[in-house]
mmCIF file of N, CA and C in Angstrom:
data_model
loop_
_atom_site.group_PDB
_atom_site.id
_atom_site.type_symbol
_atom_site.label_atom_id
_atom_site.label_comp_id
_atom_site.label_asym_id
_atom_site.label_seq_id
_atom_site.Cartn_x
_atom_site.Cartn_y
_atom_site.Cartn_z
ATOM 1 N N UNK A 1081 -21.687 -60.873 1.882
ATOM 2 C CA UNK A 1081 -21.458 -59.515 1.392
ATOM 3 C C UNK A 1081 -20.359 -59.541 0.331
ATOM 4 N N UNK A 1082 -20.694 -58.824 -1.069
ATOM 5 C CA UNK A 1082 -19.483 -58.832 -2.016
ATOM 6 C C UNK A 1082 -19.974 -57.382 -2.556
ATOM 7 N N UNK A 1083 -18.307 -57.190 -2.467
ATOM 8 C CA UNK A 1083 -17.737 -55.713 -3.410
ATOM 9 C C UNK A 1083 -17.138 -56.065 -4.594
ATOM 10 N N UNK A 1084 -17.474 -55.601 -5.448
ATOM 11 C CA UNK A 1084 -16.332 -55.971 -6.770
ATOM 12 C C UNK A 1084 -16.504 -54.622 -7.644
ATOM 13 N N UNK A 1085 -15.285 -54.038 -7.567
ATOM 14 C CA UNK A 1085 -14.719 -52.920 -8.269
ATOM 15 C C UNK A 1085 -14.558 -53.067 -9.593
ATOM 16 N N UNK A 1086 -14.796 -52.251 -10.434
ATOM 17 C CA UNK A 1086 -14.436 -52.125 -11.883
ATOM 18 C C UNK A 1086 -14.056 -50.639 -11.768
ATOM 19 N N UNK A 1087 -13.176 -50.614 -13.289
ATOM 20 C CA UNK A 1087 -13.436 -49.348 -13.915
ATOM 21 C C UNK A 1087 -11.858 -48.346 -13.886
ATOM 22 N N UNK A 1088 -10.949 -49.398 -13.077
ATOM 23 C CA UNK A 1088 -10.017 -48.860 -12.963
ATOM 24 C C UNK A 1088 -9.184 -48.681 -14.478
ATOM 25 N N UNK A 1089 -7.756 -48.271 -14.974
ATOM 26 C CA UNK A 1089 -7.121 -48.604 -16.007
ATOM 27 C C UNK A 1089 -5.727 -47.540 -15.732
ATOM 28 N N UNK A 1090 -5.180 -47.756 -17.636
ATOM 29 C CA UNK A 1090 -4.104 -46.803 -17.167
ATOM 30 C C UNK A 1090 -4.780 -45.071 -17.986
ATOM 31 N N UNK A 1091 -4.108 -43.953 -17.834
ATOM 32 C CA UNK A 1091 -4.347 -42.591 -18.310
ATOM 33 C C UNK A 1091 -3.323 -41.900 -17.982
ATOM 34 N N UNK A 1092 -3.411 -40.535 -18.722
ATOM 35 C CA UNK A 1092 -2.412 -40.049 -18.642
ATOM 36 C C UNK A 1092 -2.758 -38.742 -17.686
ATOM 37 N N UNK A 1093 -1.584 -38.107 -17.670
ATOM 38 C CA UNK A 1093 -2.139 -37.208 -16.814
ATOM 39 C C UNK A 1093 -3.019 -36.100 -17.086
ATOM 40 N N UNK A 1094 -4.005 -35.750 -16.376
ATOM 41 C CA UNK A 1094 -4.988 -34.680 -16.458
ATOM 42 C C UNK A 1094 -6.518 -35.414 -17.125
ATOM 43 N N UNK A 1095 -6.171 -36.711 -17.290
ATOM 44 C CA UNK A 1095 -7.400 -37.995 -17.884
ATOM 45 C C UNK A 1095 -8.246 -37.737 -16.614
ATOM 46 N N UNK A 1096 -9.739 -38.554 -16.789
ATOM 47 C CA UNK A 1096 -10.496 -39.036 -16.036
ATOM 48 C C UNK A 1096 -10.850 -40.481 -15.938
ATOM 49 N N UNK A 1097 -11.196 -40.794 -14.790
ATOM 50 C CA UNK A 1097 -11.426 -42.374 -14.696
ATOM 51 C C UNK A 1097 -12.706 -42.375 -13.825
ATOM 52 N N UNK A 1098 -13.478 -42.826 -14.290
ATOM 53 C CA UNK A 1098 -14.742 -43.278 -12.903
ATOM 54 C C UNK A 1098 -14.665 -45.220 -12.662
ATOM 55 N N UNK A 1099 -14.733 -45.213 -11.416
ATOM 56 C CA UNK A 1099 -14.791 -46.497 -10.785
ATOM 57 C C UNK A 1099 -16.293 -46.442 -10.198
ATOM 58 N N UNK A 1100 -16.388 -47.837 -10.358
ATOM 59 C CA UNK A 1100 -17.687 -48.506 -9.834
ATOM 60 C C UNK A 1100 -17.098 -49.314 -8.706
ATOM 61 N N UNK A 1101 -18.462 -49.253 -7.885
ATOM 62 C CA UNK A 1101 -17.991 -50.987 -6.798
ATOM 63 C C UNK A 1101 -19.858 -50.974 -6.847
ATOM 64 N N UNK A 1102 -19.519 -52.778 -7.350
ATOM 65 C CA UNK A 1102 -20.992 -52.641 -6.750
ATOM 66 C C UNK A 1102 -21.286 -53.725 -5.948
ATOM 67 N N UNK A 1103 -22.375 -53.306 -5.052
ATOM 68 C CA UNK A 1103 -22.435 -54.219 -3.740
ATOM 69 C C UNK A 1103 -23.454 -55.385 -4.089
ATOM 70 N N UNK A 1104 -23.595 -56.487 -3.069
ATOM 71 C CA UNK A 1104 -24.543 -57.399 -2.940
ATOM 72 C C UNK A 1104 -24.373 -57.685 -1.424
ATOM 73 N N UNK A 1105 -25.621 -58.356 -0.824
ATOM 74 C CA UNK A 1105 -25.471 -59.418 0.369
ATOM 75 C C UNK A 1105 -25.902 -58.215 1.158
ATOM 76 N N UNK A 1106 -26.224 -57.205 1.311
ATOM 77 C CA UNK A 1106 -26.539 -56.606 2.628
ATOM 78 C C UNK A 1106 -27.557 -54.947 1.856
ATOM 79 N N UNK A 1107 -28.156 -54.484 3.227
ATOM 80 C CA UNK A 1107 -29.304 -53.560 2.762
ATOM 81 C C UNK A 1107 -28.196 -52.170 2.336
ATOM 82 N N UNK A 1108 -27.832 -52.202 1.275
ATOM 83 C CA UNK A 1108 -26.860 -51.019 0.528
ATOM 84 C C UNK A 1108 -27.206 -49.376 1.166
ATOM 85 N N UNK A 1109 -28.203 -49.489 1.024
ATOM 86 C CA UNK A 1109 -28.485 -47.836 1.635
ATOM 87 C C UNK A 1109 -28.741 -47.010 3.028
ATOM 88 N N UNK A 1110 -28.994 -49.057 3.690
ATOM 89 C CA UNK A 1110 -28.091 -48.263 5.124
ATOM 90 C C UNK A 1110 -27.126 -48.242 5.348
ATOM 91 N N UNK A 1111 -26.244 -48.606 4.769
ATOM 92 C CA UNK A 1111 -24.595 -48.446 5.279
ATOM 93 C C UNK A 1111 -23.725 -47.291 4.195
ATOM 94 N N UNK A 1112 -22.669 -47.040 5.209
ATOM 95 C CA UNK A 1112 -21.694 -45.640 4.531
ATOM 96 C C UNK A 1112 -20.984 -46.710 4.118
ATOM 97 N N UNK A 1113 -20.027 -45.862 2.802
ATOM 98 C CA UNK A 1113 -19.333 -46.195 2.099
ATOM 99 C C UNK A 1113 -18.302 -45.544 1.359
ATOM 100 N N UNK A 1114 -17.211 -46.338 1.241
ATOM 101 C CA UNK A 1114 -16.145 -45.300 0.676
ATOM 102 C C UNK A 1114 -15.130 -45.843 0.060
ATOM 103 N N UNK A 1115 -13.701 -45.076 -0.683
ATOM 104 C CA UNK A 1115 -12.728 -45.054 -1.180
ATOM 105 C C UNK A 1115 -11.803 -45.340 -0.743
ATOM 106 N N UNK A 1116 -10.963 -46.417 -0.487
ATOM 107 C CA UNK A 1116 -9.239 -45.704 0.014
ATOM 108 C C UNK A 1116 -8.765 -46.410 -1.308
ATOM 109 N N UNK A 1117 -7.023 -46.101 -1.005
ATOM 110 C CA UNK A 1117 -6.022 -46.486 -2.315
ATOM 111 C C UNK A 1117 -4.827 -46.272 -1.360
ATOM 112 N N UNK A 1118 -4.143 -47.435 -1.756
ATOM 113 C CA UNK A 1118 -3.035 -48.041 -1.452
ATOM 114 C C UNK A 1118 -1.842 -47.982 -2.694
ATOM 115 N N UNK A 1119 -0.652 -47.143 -2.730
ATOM 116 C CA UNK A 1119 0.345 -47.108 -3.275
ATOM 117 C C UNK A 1119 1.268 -47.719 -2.939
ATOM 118 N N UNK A 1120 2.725 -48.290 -3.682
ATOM 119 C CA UNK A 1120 3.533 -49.202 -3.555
ATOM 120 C C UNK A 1120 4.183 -48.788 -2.222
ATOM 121 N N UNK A 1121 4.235 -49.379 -1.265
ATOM 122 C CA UNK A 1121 5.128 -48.859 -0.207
ATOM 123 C C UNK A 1121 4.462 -47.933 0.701
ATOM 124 N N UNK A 1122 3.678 -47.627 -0.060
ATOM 125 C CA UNK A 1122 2.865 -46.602 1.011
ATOM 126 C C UNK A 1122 1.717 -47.658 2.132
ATOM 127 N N UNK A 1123 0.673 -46.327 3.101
ATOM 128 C CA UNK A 1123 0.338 -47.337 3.803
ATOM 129 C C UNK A 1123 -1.165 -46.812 3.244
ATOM 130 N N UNK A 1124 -2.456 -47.858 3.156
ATOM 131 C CA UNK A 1124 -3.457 -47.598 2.544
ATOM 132 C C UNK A 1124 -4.058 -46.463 3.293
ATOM 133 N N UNK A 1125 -4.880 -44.835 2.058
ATOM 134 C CA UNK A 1125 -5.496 -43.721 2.728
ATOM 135 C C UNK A 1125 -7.267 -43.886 2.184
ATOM 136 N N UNK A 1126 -7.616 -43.047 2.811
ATOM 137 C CA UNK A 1126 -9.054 -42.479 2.839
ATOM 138 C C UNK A 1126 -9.063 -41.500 2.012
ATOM 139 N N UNK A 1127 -9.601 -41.812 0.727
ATOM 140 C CA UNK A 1127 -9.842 -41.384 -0.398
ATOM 141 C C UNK A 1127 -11.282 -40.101 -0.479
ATOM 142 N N UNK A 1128 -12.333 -41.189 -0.159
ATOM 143 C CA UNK A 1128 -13.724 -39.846 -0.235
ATOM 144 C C UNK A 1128 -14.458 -41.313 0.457
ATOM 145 N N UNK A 1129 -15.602 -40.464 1.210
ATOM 146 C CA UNK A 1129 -16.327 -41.290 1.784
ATOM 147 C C UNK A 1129 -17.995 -41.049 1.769
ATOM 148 N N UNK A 1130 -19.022 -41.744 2.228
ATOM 149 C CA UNK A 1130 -20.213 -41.158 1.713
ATOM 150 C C UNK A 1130 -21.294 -42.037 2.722
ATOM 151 N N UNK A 1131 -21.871 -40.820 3.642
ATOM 152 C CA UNK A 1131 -22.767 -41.467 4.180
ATOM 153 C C UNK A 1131 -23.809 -41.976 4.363
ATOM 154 N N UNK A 1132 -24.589 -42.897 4.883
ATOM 155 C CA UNK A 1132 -26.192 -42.865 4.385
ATOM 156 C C UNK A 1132 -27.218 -41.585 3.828
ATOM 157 N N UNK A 1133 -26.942 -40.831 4.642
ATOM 158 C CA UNK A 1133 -27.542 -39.548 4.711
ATOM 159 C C UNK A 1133 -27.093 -39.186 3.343
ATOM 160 N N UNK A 1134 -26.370 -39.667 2.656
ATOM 161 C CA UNK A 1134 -25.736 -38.528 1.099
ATOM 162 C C UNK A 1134 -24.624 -37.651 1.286
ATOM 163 N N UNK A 1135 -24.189 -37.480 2.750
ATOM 164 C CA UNK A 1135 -22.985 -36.417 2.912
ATOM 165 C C UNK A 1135 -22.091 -37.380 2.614
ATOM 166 N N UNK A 1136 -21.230 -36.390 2.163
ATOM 167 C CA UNK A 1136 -19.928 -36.568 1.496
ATOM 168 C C UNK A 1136 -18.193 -36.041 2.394
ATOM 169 N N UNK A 1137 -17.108 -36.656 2.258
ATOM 170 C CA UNK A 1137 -15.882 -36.093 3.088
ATOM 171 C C UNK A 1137 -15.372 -36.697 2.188
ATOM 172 N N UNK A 1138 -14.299 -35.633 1.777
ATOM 173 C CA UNK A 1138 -12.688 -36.223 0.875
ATOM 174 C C UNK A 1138 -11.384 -36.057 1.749
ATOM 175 N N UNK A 1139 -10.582 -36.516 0.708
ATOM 176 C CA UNK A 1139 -9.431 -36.225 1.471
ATOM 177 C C UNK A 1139 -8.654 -34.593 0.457
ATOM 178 N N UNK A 1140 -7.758 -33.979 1.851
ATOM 179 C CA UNK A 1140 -7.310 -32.458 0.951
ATOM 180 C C UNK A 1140 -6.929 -33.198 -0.263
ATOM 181 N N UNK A 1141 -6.236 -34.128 -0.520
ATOM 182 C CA UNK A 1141 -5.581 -34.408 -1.753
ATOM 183 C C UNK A 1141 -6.409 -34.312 -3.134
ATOM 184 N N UNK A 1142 -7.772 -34.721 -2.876
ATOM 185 C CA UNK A 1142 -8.561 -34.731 -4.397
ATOM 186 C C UNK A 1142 -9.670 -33.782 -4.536
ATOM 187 N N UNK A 1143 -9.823 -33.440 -3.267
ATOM 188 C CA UNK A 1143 -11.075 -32.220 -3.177
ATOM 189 C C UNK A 1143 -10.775 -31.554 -4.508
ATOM 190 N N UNK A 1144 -12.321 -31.371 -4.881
ATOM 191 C CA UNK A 1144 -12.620 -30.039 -6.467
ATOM 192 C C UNK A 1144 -11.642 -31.259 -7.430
ATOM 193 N N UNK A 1145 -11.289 -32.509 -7.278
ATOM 194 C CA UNK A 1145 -11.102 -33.382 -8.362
ATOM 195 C C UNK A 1145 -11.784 -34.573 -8.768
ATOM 196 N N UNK A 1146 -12.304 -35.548 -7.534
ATOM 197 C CA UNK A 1146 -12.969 -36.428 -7.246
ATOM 198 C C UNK A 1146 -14.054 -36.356 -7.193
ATOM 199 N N UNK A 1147 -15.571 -37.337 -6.996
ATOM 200 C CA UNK A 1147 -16.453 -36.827 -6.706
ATOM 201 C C UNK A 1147 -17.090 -38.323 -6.325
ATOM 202 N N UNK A 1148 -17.727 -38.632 -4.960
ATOM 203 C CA UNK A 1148 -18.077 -39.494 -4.952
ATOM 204 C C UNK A 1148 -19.402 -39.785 -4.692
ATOM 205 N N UNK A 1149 -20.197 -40.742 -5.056
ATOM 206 C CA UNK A 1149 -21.856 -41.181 -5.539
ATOM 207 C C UNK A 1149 -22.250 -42.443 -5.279
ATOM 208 N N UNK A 1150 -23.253 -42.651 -5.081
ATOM 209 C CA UNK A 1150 -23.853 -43.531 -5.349
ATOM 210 C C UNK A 1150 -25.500 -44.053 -5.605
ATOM 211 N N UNK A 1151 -26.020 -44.991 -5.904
ATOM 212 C CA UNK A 1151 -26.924 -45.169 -6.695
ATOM 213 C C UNK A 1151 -27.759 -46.436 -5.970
ATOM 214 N N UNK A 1152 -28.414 -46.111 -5.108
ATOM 215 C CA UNK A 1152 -29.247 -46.852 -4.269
ATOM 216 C C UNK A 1152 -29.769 -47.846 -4.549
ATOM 217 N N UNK A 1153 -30.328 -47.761 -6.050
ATOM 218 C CA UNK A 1153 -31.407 -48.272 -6.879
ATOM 219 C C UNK A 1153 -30.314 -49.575 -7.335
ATOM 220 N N UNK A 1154 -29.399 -49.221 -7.830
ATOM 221 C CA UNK A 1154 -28.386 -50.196 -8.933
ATOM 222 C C UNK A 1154 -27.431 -50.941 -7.435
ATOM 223 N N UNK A 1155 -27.670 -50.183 -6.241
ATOM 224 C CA UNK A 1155 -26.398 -51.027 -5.054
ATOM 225 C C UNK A 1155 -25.347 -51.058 -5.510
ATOM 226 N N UNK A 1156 -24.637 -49.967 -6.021
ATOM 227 C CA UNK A 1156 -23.401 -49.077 -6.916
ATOM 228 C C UNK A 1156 -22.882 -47.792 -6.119
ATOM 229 N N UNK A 1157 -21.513 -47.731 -5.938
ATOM 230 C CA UNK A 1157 -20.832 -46.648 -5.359
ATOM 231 C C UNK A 1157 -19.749 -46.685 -6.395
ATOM 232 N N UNK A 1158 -19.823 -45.463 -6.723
ATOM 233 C CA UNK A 1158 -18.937 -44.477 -7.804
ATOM 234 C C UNK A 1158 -17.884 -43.427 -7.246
ATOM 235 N N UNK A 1159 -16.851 -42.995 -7.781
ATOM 236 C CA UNK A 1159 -16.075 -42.714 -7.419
ATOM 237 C C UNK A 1159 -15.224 -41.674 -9.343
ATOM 238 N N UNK A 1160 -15.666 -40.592 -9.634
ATOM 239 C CA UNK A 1160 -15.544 -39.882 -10.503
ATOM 240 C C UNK A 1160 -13.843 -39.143 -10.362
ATOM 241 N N UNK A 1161 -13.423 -39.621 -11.208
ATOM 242 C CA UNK A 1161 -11.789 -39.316 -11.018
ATOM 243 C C UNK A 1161 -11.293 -38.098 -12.485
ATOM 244 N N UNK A 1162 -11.218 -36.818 -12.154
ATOM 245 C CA UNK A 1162 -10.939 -35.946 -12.585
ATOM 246 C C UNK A 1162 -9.781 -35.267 -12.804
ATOM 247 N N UNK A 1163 -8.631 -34.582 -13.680
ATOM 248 C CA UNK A 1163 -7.337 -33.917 -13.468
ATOM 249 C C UNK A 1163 -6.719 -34.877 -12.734
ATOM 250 N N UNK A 1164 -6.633 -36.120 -13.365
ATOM 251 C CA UNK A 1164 -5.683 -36.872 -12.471
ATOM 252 C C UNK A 1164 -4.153 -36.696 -12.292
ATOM 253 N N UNK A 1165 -3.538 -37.238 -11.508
ATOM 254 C CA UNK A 1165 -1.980 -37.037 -11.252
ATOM 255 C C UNK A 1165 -1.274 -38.114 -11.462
ATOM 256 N N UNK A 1166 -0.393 -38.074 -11.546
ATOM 257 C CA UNK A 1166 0.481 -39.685 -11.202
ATOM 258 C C UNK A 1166 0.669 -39.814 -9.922
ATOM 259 N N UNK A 1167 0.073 -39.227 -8.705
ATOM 260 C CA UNK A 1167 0.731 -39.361 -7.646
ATOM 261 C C UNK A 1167 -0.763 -40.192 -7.035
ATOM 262 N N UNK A 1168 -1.892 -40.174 -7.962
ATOM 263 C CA UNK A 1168 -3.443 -40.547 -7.830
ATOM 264 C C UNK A 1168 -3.013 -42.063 -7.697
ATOM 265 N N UNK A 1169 -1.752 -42.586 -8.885
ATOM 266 C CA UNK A 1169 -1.717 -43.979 -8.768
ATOM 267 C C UNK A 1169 -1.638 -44.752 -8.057
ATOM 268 N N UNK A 1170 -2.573 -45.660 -7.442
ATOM 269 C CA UNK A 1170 -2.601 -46.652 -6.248
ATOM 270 C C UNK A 1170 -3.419 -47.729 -6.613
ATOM 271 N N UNK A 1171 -3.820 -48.825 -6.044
ATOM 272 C CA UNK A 1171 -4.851 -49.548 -6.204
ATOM 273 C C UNK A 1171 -6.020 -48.876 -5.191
ATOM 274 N N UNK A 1172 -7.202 -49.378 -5.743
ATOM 275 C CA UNK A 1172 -8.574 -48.415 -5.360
ATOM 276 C C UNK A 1172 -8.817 -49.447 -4.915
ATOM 277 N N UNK A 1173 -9.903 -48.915 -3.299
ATOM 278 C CA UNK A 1173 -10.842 -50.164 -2.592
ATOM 279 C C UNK A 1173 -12.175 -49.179 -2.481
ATOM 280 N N UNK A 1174 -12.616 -50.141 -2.361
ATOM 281 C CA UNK A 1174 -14.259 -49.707 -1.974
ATOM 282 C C UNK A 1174 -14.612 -50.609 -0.499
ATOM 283 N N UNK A 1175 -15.250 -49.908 0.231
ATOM 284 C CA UNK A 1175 -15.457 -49.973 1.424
ATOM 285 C C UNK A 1175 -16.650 -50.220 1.773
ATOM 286 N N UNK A 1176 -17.376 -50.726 2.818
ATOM 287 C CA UNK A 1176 -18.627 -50.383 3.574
ATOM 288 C C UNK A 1176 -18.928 -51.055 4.802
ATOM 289 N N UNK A 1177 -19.392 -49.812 5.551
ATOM 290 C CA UNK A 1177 -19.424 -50.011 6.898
ATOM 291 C C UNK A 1177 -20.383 -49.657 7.306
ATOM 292 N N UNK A 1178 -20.879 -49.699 8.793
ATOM 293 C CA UNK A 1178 -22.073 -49.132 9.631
ATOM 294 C C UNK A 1178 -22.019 -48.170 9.602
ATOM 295 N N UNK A 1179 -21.014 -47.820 10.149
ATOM 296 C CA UNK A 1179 -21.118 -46.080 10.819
ATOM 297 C C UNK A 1179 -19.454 -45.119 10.390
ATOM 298 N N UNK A 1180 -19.595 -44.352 10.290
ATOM 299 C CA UNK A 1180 -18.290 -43.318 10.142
ATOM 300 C C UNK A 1180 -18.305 -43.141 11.325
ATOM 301 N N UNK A 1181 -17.072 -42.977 11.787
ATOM 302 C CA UNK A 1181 -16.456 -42.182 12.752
ATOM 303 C C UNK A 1181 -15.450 -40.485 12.113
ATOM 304 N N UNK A 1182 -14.382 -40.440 13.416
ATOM 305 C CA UNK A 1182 -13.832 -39.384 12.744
ATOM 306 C C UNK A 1182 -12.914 -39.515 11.682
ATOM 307 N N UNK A 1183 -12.776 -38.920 10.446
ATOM 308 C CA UNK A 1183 -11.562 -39.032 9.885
ATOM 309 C C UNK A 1183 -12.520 -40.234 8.235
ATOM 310 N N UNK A 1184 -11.595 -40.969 7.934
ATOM 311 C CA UNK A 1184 -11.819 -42.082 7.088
ATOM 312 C C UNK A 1184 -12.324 -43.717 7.989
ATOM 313 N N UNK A 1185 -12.431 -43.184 9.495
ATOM 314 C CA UNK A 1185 -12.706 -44.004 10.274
ATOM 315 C C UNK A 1185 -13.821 -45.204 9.585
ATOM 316 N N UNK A 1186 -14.015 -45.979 9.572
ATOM 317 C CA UNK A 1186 -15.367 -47.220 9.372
ATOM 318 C C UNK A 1186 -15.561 -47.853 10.693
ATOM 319 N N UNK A 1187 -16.800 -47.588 11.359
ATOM 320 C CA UNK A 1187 -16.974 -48.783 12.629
ATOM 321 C C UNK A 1187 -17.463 -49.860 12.402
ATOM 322 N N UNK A 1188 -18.037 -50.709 13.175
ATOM 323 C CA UNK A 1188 -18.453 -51.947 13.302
ATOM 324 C C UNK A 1188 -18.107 -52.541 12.261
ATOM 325 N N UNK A 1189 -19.283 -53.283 11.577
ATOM 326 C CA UNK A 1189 -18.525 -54.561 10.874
ATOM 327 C C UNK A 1189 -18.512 -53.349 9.601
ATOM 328 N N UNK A 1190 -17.979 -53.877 8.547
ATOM 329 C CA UNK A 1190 -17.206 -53.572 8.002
ATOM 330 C C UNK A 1190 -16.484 -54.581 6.175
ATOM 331 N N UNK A 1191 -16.675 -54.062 4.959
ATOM 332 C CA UNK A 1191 -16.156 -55.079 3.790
ATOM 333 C C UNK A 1191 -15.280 -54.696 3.296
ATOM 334 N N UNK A 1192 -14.334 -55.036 2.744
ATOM 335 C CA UNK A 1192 -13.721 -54.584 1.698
ATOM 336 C C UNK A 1192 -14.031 -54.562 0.313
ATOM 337 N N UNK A 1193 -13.752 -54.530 -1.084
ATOM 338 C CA UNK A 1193 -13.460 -55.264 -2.156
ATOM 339 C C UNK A 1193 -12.415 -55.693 -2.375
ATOM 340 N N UNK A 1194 -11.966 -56.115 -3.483
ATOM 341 C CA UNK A 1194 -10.527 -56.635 -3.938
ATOM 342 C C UNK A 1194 -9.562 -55.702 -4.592
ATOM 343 N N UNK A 1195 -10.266 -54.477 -5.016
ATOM 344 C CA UNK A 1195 -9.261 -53.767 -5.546
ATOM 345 C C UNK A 1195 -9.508 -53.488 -6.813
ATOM 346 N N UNK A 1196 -9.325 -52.098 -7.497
ATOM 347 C CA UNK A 1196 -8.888 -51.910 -8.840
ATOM 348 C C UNK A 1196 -7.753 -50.707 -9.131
ATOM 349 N N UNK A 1197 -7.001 -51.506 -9.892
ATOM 350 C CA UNK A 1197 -5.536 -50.505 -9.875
ATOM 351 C C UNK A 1197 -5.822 -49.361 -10.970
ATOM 352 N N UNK A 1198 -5.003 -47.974 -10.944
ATOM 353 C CA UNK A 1198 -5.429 -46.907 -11.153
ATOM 354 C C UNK A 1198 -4.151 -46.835 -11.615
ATOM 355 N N UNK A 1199 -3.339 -46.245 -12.992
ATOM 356 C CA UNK A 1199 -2.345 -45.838 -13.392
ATOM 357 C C UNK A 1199 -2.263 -44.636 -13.846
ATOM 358 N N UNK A 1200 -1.735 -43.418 -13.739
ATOM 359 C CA UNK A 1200 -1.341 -42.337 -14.391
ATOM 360 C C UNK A 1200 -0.186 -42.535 -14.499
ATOM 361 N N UNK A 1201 0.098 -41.595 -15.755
ATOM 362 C CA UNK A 1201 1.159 -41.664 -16.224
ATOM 363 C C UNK A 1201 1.310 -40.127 -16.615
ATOM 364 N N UNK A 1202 2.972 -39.898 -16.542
ATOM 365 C CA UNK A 1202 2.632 -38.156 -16.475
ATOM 366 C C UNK A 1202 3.534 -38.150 -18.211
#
């Protein structure tokens, strides 16, 4: 199984950024998938998440800014970054798992990617 993120960079504030992750090694459209981002010192959050089914959960922080997608066909999860902040700045992961639980939860097994860092600047 491989994730590899693109699409991150730097912007200023109120810019947009869309990130890609795109998957290989496993059947993409049965498994949920999602966002977190990790800031310096901080501890990594649950960004937006997206389930087989197409439903969608954000976190309060980006709701009506973010928007997250994906593309069955291409084995691509997107992540549309709108009115950004400087407080948006973290490194971005892309996720995928079996099942959601509550919250930003991921059960069973479970991938990461490696990351793409996200800069605003105000």
């Amino acid at each position: 199984v491989q994730l590899v993120e693109s699409g991150g960079g730097s912007v200023q504030a109120g810019g947009s950024l869309r990130l890609s992750c795109a998957a290989s090694g496993y059947y993409f459209s049965n498994y949920c998938m999602g966002w977190f981002r990790q800031a310096p010192g901080k501890e990594r959050e649950g960004v937006a998440n997206i389930d087989s089914d197409g439903s969608t959960n954000y976190a309060d922080s980006v709701k009506g800014r973010f928007t997250i997608s994906k593309d069955n066909a291409k084995n691509t999860l997107y992540l549309q970054m709108n009115s950004l902040k400087s407080e948006d700045t973290a490194m971005y992961y892309c996720v995928a798992g079996q099942a959601l639980g509550a919250g930003f939860k991921f059960l069973g097994d479970k991938y990461w990617g490696q990351g793409t860092q996200v800069t605003v600047s105000s």
